[in-house]
Amino acid sequence: MQVEKTQEFRPKIVAFCCNWCSYAGADLAGSSRLAYPADVKIIRVPCSCRVNPMFILRAFQRGADGVILCGCHPGDCHYTTGNYYARRRMTLLFSMLDYLGVENGRTRVEWVSAAEGVKFSTTMNEFVAKIHSLGENVRLGDLRCKKD
Amino acid sequence: MQRIGVFVCHCGTNIAATVDVARVVEAAAKEPGVVHAEDYQYMCSEAGQLKIREAIKEKNLTGIVVCSCSPRMHENTFRQAAERAGINPYMVEIANIREHCSWIHKDIEEATEKAVILARAAIAKVTLNAPLQSGTSRVVKRALVIGGGIAGIQTALDIADAGYEVDIVEKTPSIGGRMSQLDKTFPTLDCSACILTPKMVEAAAHEKITIYTYSEVEKVSGFVGDFQVDIRKKARSVDMSKCTGCGVCQEKCPSKKTPNEFNRGLNTRSAIYTPFAQAIPNVPVIDRENCIKFKTGKCGVCSKVCQAGAIDYEQKDEIVTQNYGAIVVATGFDTIKLDKFDEYSYSTSPDVITSLELERIMNAAGPTKGHLERMSDHKPPKSMVFIQCVGSRCADKRGKSYCSKICCMYTAKHAMLIRDKYPGVEVTVFYIDVRTPGKNFDEFYRRAVEEYGVNYIKGQVGKVAEKGDKLLVQGVDLIDNKRILMETDMVVLATAIEPNPDVRKIATMLTASIDTNNFLTESHAKLRPVESPTAGIFLSGVCQGPKDIPETVAQAGAAAVKVVGLLAKDHLVTNPCVAKSDELLCNGCSSCEKVCPYGAISYEEREVNDHGIRETRRVANVNSALCQGCGACTVACPSGAMDLQGFSNRQILAEVDAICK
Ligand SMILES: Cc1cc2nc3c(=O)[nH]c(=O)nc-3n(C[C@H](O)[C@H](O)[C@H](O)COP(=O)(O)OP(=O)(O)OC[C@H]3O[C@@H](n4cnc5c(N)ncnc54)[C@H](O)[C@@H]3O)c2cc1C
Ligand code: SF4
Ligand code: SF4
């Protein structure tokens, strides 16, 4: 089946999800058939605190148009405090990224529990809509590796 | 170079209807390192697993990717299949193309494209996987139960009967919990003490059970299978081995003005006391804050009258350190404080009481010897008003949003008992809804209305005011749609219950989670209701959520079975996805240690060989039995020395690259 390639903007979006809450929330969105755009690709991490700012920088460097980090709600972290670390780290990173030209709307932290399939889906729909409104992430174009 | 096999599952039509499976196979086969790719109807089936095993053997695969449902479903299945075929189970990655793809997308083109990208990311990751060895850790065949109410007692008995040692740590001077304060119990109206005391005695006499009363858990370290716990045995000031329980000291003690906690402050007690007559152990404690000897140095009456010479003013707190394989939390509940509910005049009128106070008043061993009387003038009441849902199902912040669950039933019980014993007393109950689901529960409530003539009014009470020696109750009747003003002699408030406030401290020590109402959270609301999300921690009784006695006992037994299941194992397999520090990169800065929630990181002076230069350096060392694999330390490490096995920096970056290509 050959479908004509559309010229429409298809954003690249990376979603880091913690194994215990948000990844399970995404699974629940799936089993409840709560649609969100296919542009979102999930990477499973044990905890939101596993996400190194380096991963996010790399995503933008390689052409991501948006990166979202999802973890357990404050107080509910499987490892007790991981999401607090993540929250603090991301606050710093996102403000630095904004300064570099990656607008705040392209980065987001959201708490999604294993029970919140609906929230997962709504969050992703919102986030993708936001990225559409911001358009392609061209500000870091000159930083990007164009090796392949 | 890795030799990777990719297996794409149709999941019947669950995946295949939306994802063009053949195209995923074709695309995967082109990825570097992939030497085998195939698809099958049901990869998780025995036949599917056989295909995986055969391919591993025939093609000498070193790693596999299964494109299928969520790893939370079948990661283990495929790891086991890999292991059976002779490769390390951690050489397996799953691309979730069902929950995260076929089930949420409709467009075949889009879904297929995404499935290909997810497969690529998993292939990129597995290329960097390294074989991991899970270790084993020992299981200490002894359990700790925190809280000696009916929940804790029942759990301990069930564990002990299965042949394992159990220790109960109870904060107050006696086990028994709230149930020992109750008079009669719904739905059968048998006396609480008559059914509780034999259980208390059985626990005390059980050869496998050790009870620490007047004790608290002070420190917990370790992990499932081997927790190390410090228990503080508070100084009783009475030698347990000498005391005969005669009670002379309590009689002669001149300091008798302390509010009696057991009777909810309705009367007073001596400074040396046992909370109630059937206390276990039947050994008093000296409440040092109210003891004249401790306050002024004078007195010493109890020491003089004690024939057994058991009084010991010099006794000190003692710390007992013990290892446990499992810990059960059974810390129960208390009723909420009513300081935010001034409208009921609870703090100003002694004749407005809580239901738990009424239990004490009705109890033959209570402050009024079981006679129903007003606390203000000790006269028997002619009429009583019960108000339900005080602080429960409360829309505003003053109370609790949840239903306390037991109040409808115990109010019906109180009303019935009073009408039975004092037929002349008029009883009115104001309720929002009567909730009596439970075996023989609704029948019980209807008996109160139909046989005992209790007057139930649907509506809330807005105010209770003192009027002379009477109480004026202002409420509404929602059924007849009218305002009600009635005079009465006593008002009883069915006060909301909340977890014992101590539970926050306990939960923090155990790294067990609690919800916004401080109830301990279960691992799964439906399927794992007695396990906390923290391995090795179990939940019993009201500390997990409101419950009556039958439910508490059932849950206590369930928790015991889970504990026994754990203690029956000789060792546990540990998660090998733990942190590991590269000694050549580590600069011993301590950043990682500070963020580790499990205290898994320590430092050691180690001789390292840095490109031929041998020197002794201070480097981080992760205790793989303590590490739970959160990865907090990996991000904190400024030199990039700390990495997480199974989720390494390079693996995650490879996934990012594959997705952003
Ligand atoms: C007014 C009233 C009437 C009731 N009537 C009935 C009835 O008729 N029928 C019925 O089925 N149910 C009734 N109930 C409910 C019943 O009381 C509970 O279901 C039962 O007591 C729950 O037992 P538990 O062991 O979970 O908690 P608890 O009885 O509260 O026991 C918890 C124990 O843990 C101890 N503890 C707390 N914190 C710590 C700590 N940090 N360290 C060590 N120990 C600690 C406490 O001191 C206590 O001994 C009634 C409740 C109330 C309030
Ligand atoms: S008088 Fe002595 S033996 Fe009797 S109860 Fe008191 S401490 Fe125990
Ligand atoms: S991964 Fe988490 S638990 Fe393990 S050592 Fe690092 S911070 Fe501690």
Short mmCIF file of C-alpha atoms in Angstrom, two decimals, chain B residues 273-656:
data_model
loop_
_atom_site.label_atom_id
_atom_site.label_comp_id
_atom_site.label_asym_id
_atom_site.label_seq_id
_atom_site.Cartn_x
_atom_site.Cartn_y
_atom_site.Cartn_z
CA TYR B 273 -1.80 2.62 85.17
CA THR B 274 -2.88 -0.17 82.90
CA PRO B 275 -5.26 1.15 80.25
CA PHE B 276 -7.98 -1.42 80.97
CA ALA B 277 -8.57 -4.42 83.17
CA GLN B 278 -7.96 -7.08 80.49
CA ALA B 279 -4.78 -5.36 79.26
CA ILE B 280 -2.10 -7.58 77.81
CA PRO B 281 0.42 -7.54 79.24
CA ASN B 282 -1.21 -6.89 82.58
CA VAL B 283 1.72 -4.80 83.74
CA PRO B 284 1.25 -1.11 84.47
CA VAL B 285 3.41 1.73 83.19
CA ILE B 286 4.32 4.93 84.95
CA ASP B 287 3.35 7.94 82.93
CA ARG B 288 6.40 9.96 83.86
CA GLU B 289 4.90 13.31 82.91
CA ASN B 290 2.22 12.98 85.53
CA CYS B 291 4.08 11.00 88.19
CA ILE B 292 4.87 13.01 91.34
CA LYS B 293 8.08 11.07 91.90
CA PHE B 294 9.35 12.01 88.45
CA LYS B 295 8.14 15.60 88.72
CA THR B 296 9.30 16.46 92.24
CA GLY B 297 11.45 13.56 93.40
CA LYS B 298 9.09 12.95 96.33
CA CYS B 299 6.35 10.24 96.62
CA GLY B 300 7.51 6.73 95.67
CA VAL B 301 4.25 5.27 97.04
CA CYS B 302 3.99 2.59 94.37
CA SER B 303 7.47 1.36 95.11
CA LYS B 304 6.56 1.10 98.80
CA VAL B 305 3.31 -0.79 98.24
CA CYS B 306 4.54 -3.14 95.53
CA GLN B 307 5.05 -6.50 97.20
CA ALA B 308 6.88 -7.85 94.19
CA GLY B 309 9.46 -5.05 94.19
CA ALA B 310 8.68 -4.46 90.54
CA ILE B 311 8.80 -0.66 90.46
CA ASP B 312 12.00 0.62 88.88
CA TYR B 313 12.27 4.40 88.62
CA GLU B 314 15.70 4.10 87.03
CA GLN B 315 14.57 2.03 84.08
CA LYS B 316 15.73 3.39 80.71
CA ASP B 317 14.38 3.12 77.19
CA GLU B 318 15.84 0.10 75.48
CA ILE B 319 16.58 -0.32 71.77
CA VAL B 320 16.00 -3.77 70.32
CA THR B 321 17.48 -4.40 66.89
CA GLN B 322 16.00 -7.22 64.90
CA ASN B 323 15.93 -8.38 61.26
CA TYR B 324 12.70 -9.18 59.47
CA GLY B 325 11.81 -10.62 56.09
CA ALA B 326 8.48 -8.78 55.90
CA ILE B 327 6.73 -5.91 57.65
CA VAL B 328 2.98 -5.50 58.10
CA VAL B 329 1.53 -2.08 58.88
CA ALA B 330 -1.59 -2.27 61.07
CA THR B 331 -1.59 1.13 62.73
CA GLY B 332 -5.34 1.62 62.58
CA PHE B 333 -7.18 4.86 63.11
CA ASP B 334 -8.47 7.58 65.36
CA THR B 335 -11.52 9.80 65.17
CA ILE B 336 -10.88 13.28 63.78
CA LYS B 337 -10.58 16.31 66.05
CA LEU B 338 -13.74 18.37 66.15
CA ASP B 339 -12.20 21.79 66.70
CA LYS B 340 -13.33 22.94 63.26
CA PHE B 341 -16.94 21.91 63.90
CA ASP B 342 -18.02 24.50 66.45
CA GLU B 343 -21.63 24.34 65.30
CA TYR B 344 -22.15 21.12 67.27
CA SER B 345 -20.98 22.67 70.58
CA TYR B 346 -18.78 19.66 71.21
CA SER B 347 -16.07 21.64 72.98
CA THR B 348 -18.51 23.62 75.13
CA SER B 349 -21.18 21.11 76.16
CA PRO B 350 -20.25 17.90 78.00
CA ASP B 351 -23.52 16.39 76.79
CA VAL B 352 -22.39 16.49 73.17
CA ILE B 353 -20.19 13.42 72.79
CA THR B 354 -18.62 11.34 70.05
CA SER B 355 -19.72 7.80 69.26
CA LEU B 356 -16.51 6.39 70.65
CA GLU B 357 -17.20 8.19 73.94
CA LEU B 358 -20.66 6.65 73.92
CA GLU B 359 -19.05 3.22 73.52
CA ARG B 360 -17.13 3.90 76.74
CA ILE B 361 -20.24 5.17 78.54
CA MET B 362 -22.21 2.08 77.54
CA ASN B 363 -19.39 -0.23 78.58
CA ALA B 364 -19.73 -1.84 82.03
CA ALA B 365 -16.03 -1.17 82.63
CA GLY B 366 -16.32 2.44 81.43
CA PRO B 367 -16.46 5.74 83.33
CA THR B 368 -20.15 5.36 84.27
CA LYS B 369 -20.01 1.60 84.82
CA GLY B 370 -22.26 1.13 81.85
CA HIS B 371 -25.06 3.47 82.97
CA LEU B 372 -26.30 5.76 80.27
CA GLU B 373 -26.02 9.22 81.74
CA ARG B 374 -25.24 12.80 80.80
CA MET B 375 -21.70 13.82 81.59
CA SER B 376 -22.85 17.25 82.85
CA ASP B 377 -25.21 16.22 85.65
CA HIS B 378 -25.04 12.41 85.62
CA LYS B 379 -28.78 12.25 85.02
CA PRO B 380 -30.17 9.66 82.60
CA PRO B 381 -31.26 11.27 79.34
CA LYS B 382 -34.88 11.16 78.20
CA SER B 383 -34.06 11.79 74.60
CA MET B 384 -30.99 11.56 72.40
CA VAL B 385 -30.07 12.82 68.96
CA PHE B 386 -27.47 11.09 66.79
CA ILE B 387 -25.85 13.05 63.99
CA GLN B 388 -24.24 11.06 61.21
CA CYS B 389 -21.43 11.95 58.84
CA VAL B 390 -19.79 14.47 61.15
CA GLY B 391 -16.70 15.32 59.14
CA SER B 392 -17.26 12.48 56.67
CA ARG B 393 -18.32 13.05 53.06
CA CYS B 394 -17.53 16.65 53.72
CA ALA B 395 -17.36 19.00 50.77
CA ASP B 396 -15.19 21.58 52.48
CA LYS B 397 -11.70 21.32 53.89
CA ARG B 398 -12.83 21.00 57.51
CA GLY B 399 -13.55 17.32 57.22
CA LYS B 400 -12.85 14.32 55.03
CA SER B 401 -14.16 13.77 51.53
CA TYR B 402 -14.55 10.03 52.04
CA CYS B 403 -17.25 7.97 53.76
CA SER B 404 -16.02 6.53 57.06
CA LYS B 405 -18.05 3.45 56.24
CA ILE B 406 -18.65 2.15 59.78
CA CYS B 407 -20.74 4.97 61.26
CA CYS B 408 -24.15 4.09 59.75
CA MET B 409 -23.86 0.65 61.26
CA TYR B 410 -22.57 1.61 64.68
CA THR B 411 -25.15 4.39 64.99
CA ALA B 412 -27.91 1.86 64.28
CA LYS B 413 -26.24 -0.35 66.88
CA HIS B 414 -26.14 2.42 69.49
CA ALA B 415 -29.74 3.41 68.82
CA MET B 416 -30.90 -0.17 69.13
CA LEU B 417 -28.92 -0.92 72.28
CA ILE B 418 -30.26 2.20 73.97
CA ARG B 419 -33.86 1.53 72.98
CA ASP B 420 -33.43 -2.03 74.20
CA LYS B 421 -31.99 -1.17 77.59
CA TYR B 422 -33.82 2.13 78.13
CA PRO B 423 -37.11 1.87 76.23
CA GLY B 424 -38.16 5.26 77.63
CA VAL B 425 -35.41 7.15 75.82
CA GLU B 426 -36.46 8.68 72.54
CA VAL B 427 -33.82 8.28 69.87
CA THR B 428 -33.57 10.37 66.71
CA VAL B 429 -30.95 9.90 64.00
CA PHE B 430 -30.13 12.60 61.42
CA TYR B 431 -28.56 11.09 58.33
CA ILE B 432 -27.55 12.04 54.78
CA ASP B 433 -27.84 8.49 53.45
CA VAL B 434 -27.96 5.26 55.36
CA ARG B 435 -25.27 3.04 53.89
CA THR B 436 -25.53 -0.52 55.05
CA PRO B 437 -24.17 -2.81 52.38
CA GLY B 438 -22.87 -5.97 54.01
CA LYS B 439 -24.11 -9.34 55.04
CA ASN B 440 -27.09 -8.90 57.38
CA PHE B 441 -26.36 -5.18 57.60
CA ASP B 442 -29.46 -3.72 56.04
CA GLU B 443 -31.63 -6.08 58.05
CA PHE B 444 -29.80 -4.80 61.12
CA TYR B 445 -30.57 -1.17 60.31
CA ARG B 446 -34.20 -1.93 59.50
CA ARG B 447 -34.59 -3.64 62.85
CA ALA B 448 -33.53 -0.39 64.49
CA VAL B 449 -36.30 1.43 62.64
CA GLU B 450 -39.02 -1.20 62.59
CA GLU B 451 -38.57 -3.11 65.85
CA TYR B 452 -36.92 -0.52 68.05
CA GLY B 453 -38.77 2.54 66.82
CA VAL B 454 -35.74 4.68 66.21
CA ASN B 455 -36.72 7.90 64.49
CA TYR B 456 -34.58 8.32 61.35
CA ILE B 457 -34.69 11.75 59.71
CA LYS B 458 -33.03 12.36 56.37
CA GLY B 459 -31.33 15.70 56.68
CA GLN B 460 -28.42 17.52 58.15
CA VAL B 461 -28.09 19.32 61.44
CA GLY B 462 -26.91 22.91 61.13
CA LYS B 463 -26.48 23.74 64.78
CA VAL B 464 -26.56 22.34 68.28
CA ALA B 465 -26.93 25.02 70.97
CA GLU B 466 -27.04 24.83 74.73
CA LYS B 467 -30.37 25.98 76.17
CA GLY B 468 -30.54 25.77 79.95
CA ASP B 469 -29.69 22.19 80.77
CA LYS B 470 -31.01 21.04 77.40
CA LEU B 471 -29.57 21.00 73.92
CA LEU B 472 -31.37 22.65 71.03
CA VAL B 473 -30.90 20.87 67.72
CA GLN B 474 -31.64 22.74 64.49
CA GLY B 475 -31.88 20.62 61.39
CA VAL B 476 -33.84 19.94 58.27
CA ASP B 477 -36.06 17.09 57.22
CA LEU B 478 -35.44 16.68 53.51
CA ILE B 479 -38.26 14.24 52.94
CA ASP B 480 -41.02 16.36 54.48
CA ASN B 481 -39.10 19.43 53.39
CA LYS B 482 -39.31 21.26 56.69
CA ARG B 483 -37.03 22.79 59.26
CA ILE B 484 -36.72 20.98 62.55
CA LEU B 485 -36.06 22.44 65.97
CA MET B 486 -35.90 19.91 68.76
CA GLU B 487 -34.81 19.87 72.35
CA THR B 488 -32.84 16.92 73.55
CA ASP B 489 -30.72 15.75 76.48
CA MET B 490 -27.73 14.32 74.69
CA VAL B 491 -26.20 14.57 71.23
CA VAL B 492 -23.92 11.89 69.81
CA LEU B 493 -21.66 12.72 66.86
CA ALA B 494 -20.72 9.93 64.44
CA THR B 495 -17.28 11.40 63.95
CA ALA B 496 -15.23 10.68 60.86
CA ILE B 497 -12.28 8.38 61.25
CA GLU B 498 -8.81 9.05 59.93
CA PRO B 499 -5.58 7.05 59.86
CA ASN B 500 -3.54 7.21 63.00
CA PRO B 501 -1.51 10.43 62.58
CA ASP B 502 1.68 8.43 63.25
CA VAL B 503 1.29 6.75 59.91
CA ARG B 504 3.12 9.51 58.07
CA LYS B 505 6.23 8.83 60.10
CA ILE B 506 5.88 5.08 59.65
CA ALA B 507 5.28 5.38 55.90
CA THR B 508 8.36 7.56 55.50
CA MET B 509 10.50 5.08 57.40
CA LEU B 510 9.22 2.22 55.27
CA THR B 511 9.15 4.22 52.00
CA ALA B 512 5.56 3.02 51.68
CA SER B 513 3.21 5.46 49.99
CA ILE B 514 0.14 7.10 51.50
CA ASP B 515 -2.72 8.85 49.75
CA THR B 516 -3.91 12.42 50.27
CA ASN B 517 -5.96 11.27 53.27
CA ASN B 518 -2.96 9.52 54.85
CA PHE B 519 -4.35 6.05 54.22
CA LEU B 520 -1.62 3.67 53.10
CA THR B 521 -1.77 2.94 49.40
CA GLU B 522 -2.10 -0.59 48.14
CA SER B 523 -0.08 -1.82 45.21
CA HIS B 524 -3.16 -2.36 43.07
CA ALA B 525 -6.62 -1.26 44.17
CA LYS B 526 -8.24 -4.43 42.94
CA LEU B 527 -5.64 -7.10 42.46
CA ARG B 528 -3.08 -6.40 45.18
CA PRO B 529 -5.10 -4.88 47.99
CA VAL B 530 -2.90 -5.94 50.92
CA GLU B 531 0.52 -5.23 49.46
CA SER B 532 2.12 -1.83 49.52
CA PRO B 533 3.94 -0.80 46.33
CA THR B 534 7.16 -1.15 48.34
CA ALA B 535 8.27 -4.76 48.21
CA GLY B 536 8.01 -6.59 51.50
CA ILE B 537 5.57 -4.13 53.12
CA PHE B 538 2.00 -5.32 53.66
CA LEU B 539 -1.17 -3.61 54.87
CA SER B 540 -3.70 -4.78 57.38
CA GLY B 541 -6.79 -3.09 58.80
CA VAL B 542 -8.05 0.46 58.85
CA CYS B 543 -4.63 2.00 58.12
CA GLN B 544 -5.39 1.12 54.49
CA GLY B 545 -8.98 2.43 54.44
CA PRO B 546 -12.14 2.50 56.60
CA LYS B 547 -13.29 -0.99 57.60
CA ASP B 548 -15.38 -2.74 60.20
CA ILE B 549 -14.12 -5.69 62.22
CA PRO B 550 -15.15 -8.51 59.83
CA GLU B 551 -13.42 -6.76 56.92
CA THR B 552 -10.40 -5.96 59.05
CA VAL B 553 -10.02 -9.59 60.07
CA ALA B 554 -10.42 -10.79 56.48
CA GLN B 555 -7.78 -8.36 55.28
CA ALA B 556 -5.50 -9.28 58.18
CA GLY B 557 -5.62 -12.91 57.07
CA ALA B 558 -4.94 -11.94 53.46
CA ALA B 559 -1.89 -9.92 54.52
CA ALA B 560 -0.67 -12.89 56.56
CA VAL B 561 -0.90 -15.20 53.53
CA LYS B 562 1.19 -12.78 51.48
CA VAL B 563 3.77 -12.61 54.26
CA VAL B 564 3.88 -16.38 54.59
CA GLY B 565 4.29 -16.68 50.80
CA LEU B 566 7.33 -14.44 51.06
CA LEU B 567 8.83 -16.04 54.16
CA ALA B 568 8.47 -19.50 52.63
CA LYS B 569 11.06 -18.58 50.02
CA ASP B 570 14.67 -19.32 50.80
CA HIS B 571 16.01 -16.45 48.79
CA LEU B 572 14.79 -13.68 46.53
CA VAL B 573 15.99 -12.86 43.07
CA THR B 574 17.16 -9.27 42.90
CA ASN B 575 16.63 -6.82 40.06
CA PRO B 576 19.93 -6.55 38.17
CA CYS B 577 19.00 -3.21 36.62
CA VAL B 578 20.95 -1.34 39.29
CA ALA B 579 23.36 1.55 39.26
CA LYS B 580 27.06 1.01 38.76
CA SER B 581 29.84 3.52 39.01
CA ASP B 582 32.89 3.57 36.78
CA GLU B 583 35.81 3.78 39.16
CA LEU B 584 38.01 5.52 36.63
CA LEU B 585 35.54 8.34 36.09
CA CYS B 586 34.33 8.69 39.69
CA ASN B 587 35.89 11.58 41.58
CA GLY B 588 34.37 10.69 44.92
CA CYS B 589 32.36 13.92 45.10
CA SER B 590 29.40 12.40 47.05
CA SER B 591 26.76 13.93 44.75
CA CYS B 592 25.21 10.55 44.06
CA GLU B 593 25.06 9.51 47.68
CA LYS B 594 23.01 12.59 48.57
CA VAL B 595 20.17 11.81 46.18
CA CYS B 596 19.88 8.07 46.74
CA PRO B 597 16.61 7.39 48.57
CA TYR B 598 17.79 3.97 49.73
CA GLY B 599 21.19 4.78 51.15
CA ALA B 600 22.63 2.33 48.62
CA ILE B 601 25.78 4.33 47.88
CA SER B 602 28.84 4.41 50.07
CA TYR B 603 32.44 5.37 49.42
CA GLU B 604 35.53 3.31 49.69
CA GLU B 605 39.22 3.82 49.25
CA ARG B 606 40.04 1.58 46.35
CA GLU B 607 43.23 1.01 44.43
CA VAL B 608 42.55 1.81 40.78
CA ASN B 609 44.64 1.38 37.69
CA ASP B 610 44.15 4.52 35.62
CA HIS B 611 45.91 3.81 32.37
CA GLY B 612 48.90 2.33 34.04
CA ILE B 613 48.97 4.69 37.00
CA ARG B 614 48.10 2.83 40.18
CA GLU B 615 46.70 4.92 42.96
CA THR B 616 44.27 4.75 45.82
CA ARG B 617 41.14 6.83 45.25
CA ARG B 618 37.93 7.48 47.08
CA VAL B 619 35.22 6.07 44.82
CA ALA B 620 31.50 5.41 45.00
CA ASN B 621 30.32 1.89 45.60
CA VAL B 622 26.69 0.85 44.97
CA ASN B 623 25.26 -1.87 47.15
CA SER B 624 23.33 -3.78 44.51
CA ALA B 625 21.05 -5.36 47.08
CA LEU B 626 19.92 -1.97 48.35
CA CYS B 627 19.77 -0.16 44.99
CA GLN B 628 16.26 -0.19 43.56
CA GLY B 629 17.34 1.16 40.19
CA CYS B 630 15.62 4.55 40.11
CA GLY B 631 18.55 6.23 38.43
CA ALA B 632 18.51 9.45 40.47
CA CYS B 633 22.24 9.13 41.08
CA THR B 634 23.10 8.79 37.40
CA VAL B 635 21.83 12.29 36.71
CA ALA B 636 23.37 13.75 39.84
CA CYS B 637 26.82 12.44 38.94
CA PRO B 638 28.79 15.36 37.44
CA SER B 639 31.50 13.19 35.96
CA GLY B 640 29.24 10.72 34.21
CA ALA B 641 30.66 7.86 36.22
CA MET B 642 27.36 6.56 37.52
CA ASP B 643 25.21 4.66 35.06
CA LEU B 644 22.16 2.46 35.33
CA GLN B 645 22.38 -1.07 33.97
CA GLY B 646 19.56 -1.93 31.62
CA PHE B 647 18.75 1.78 31.17
CA SER B 648 22.21 3.14 30.49
CA ASN B 649 22.89 6.61 29.11
CA ARG B 650 24.02 5.12 25.82
CA GLN B 651 20.93 2.93 25.55
CA ILE B 652 18.52 5.79 26.14
CA LEU B 653 20.43 8.10 23.80
CA ALA B 654 20.26 5.38 21.15
CA GLU B 655 16.48 5.28 21.56
CA VAL B 656 16.29 9.07 21.32
#
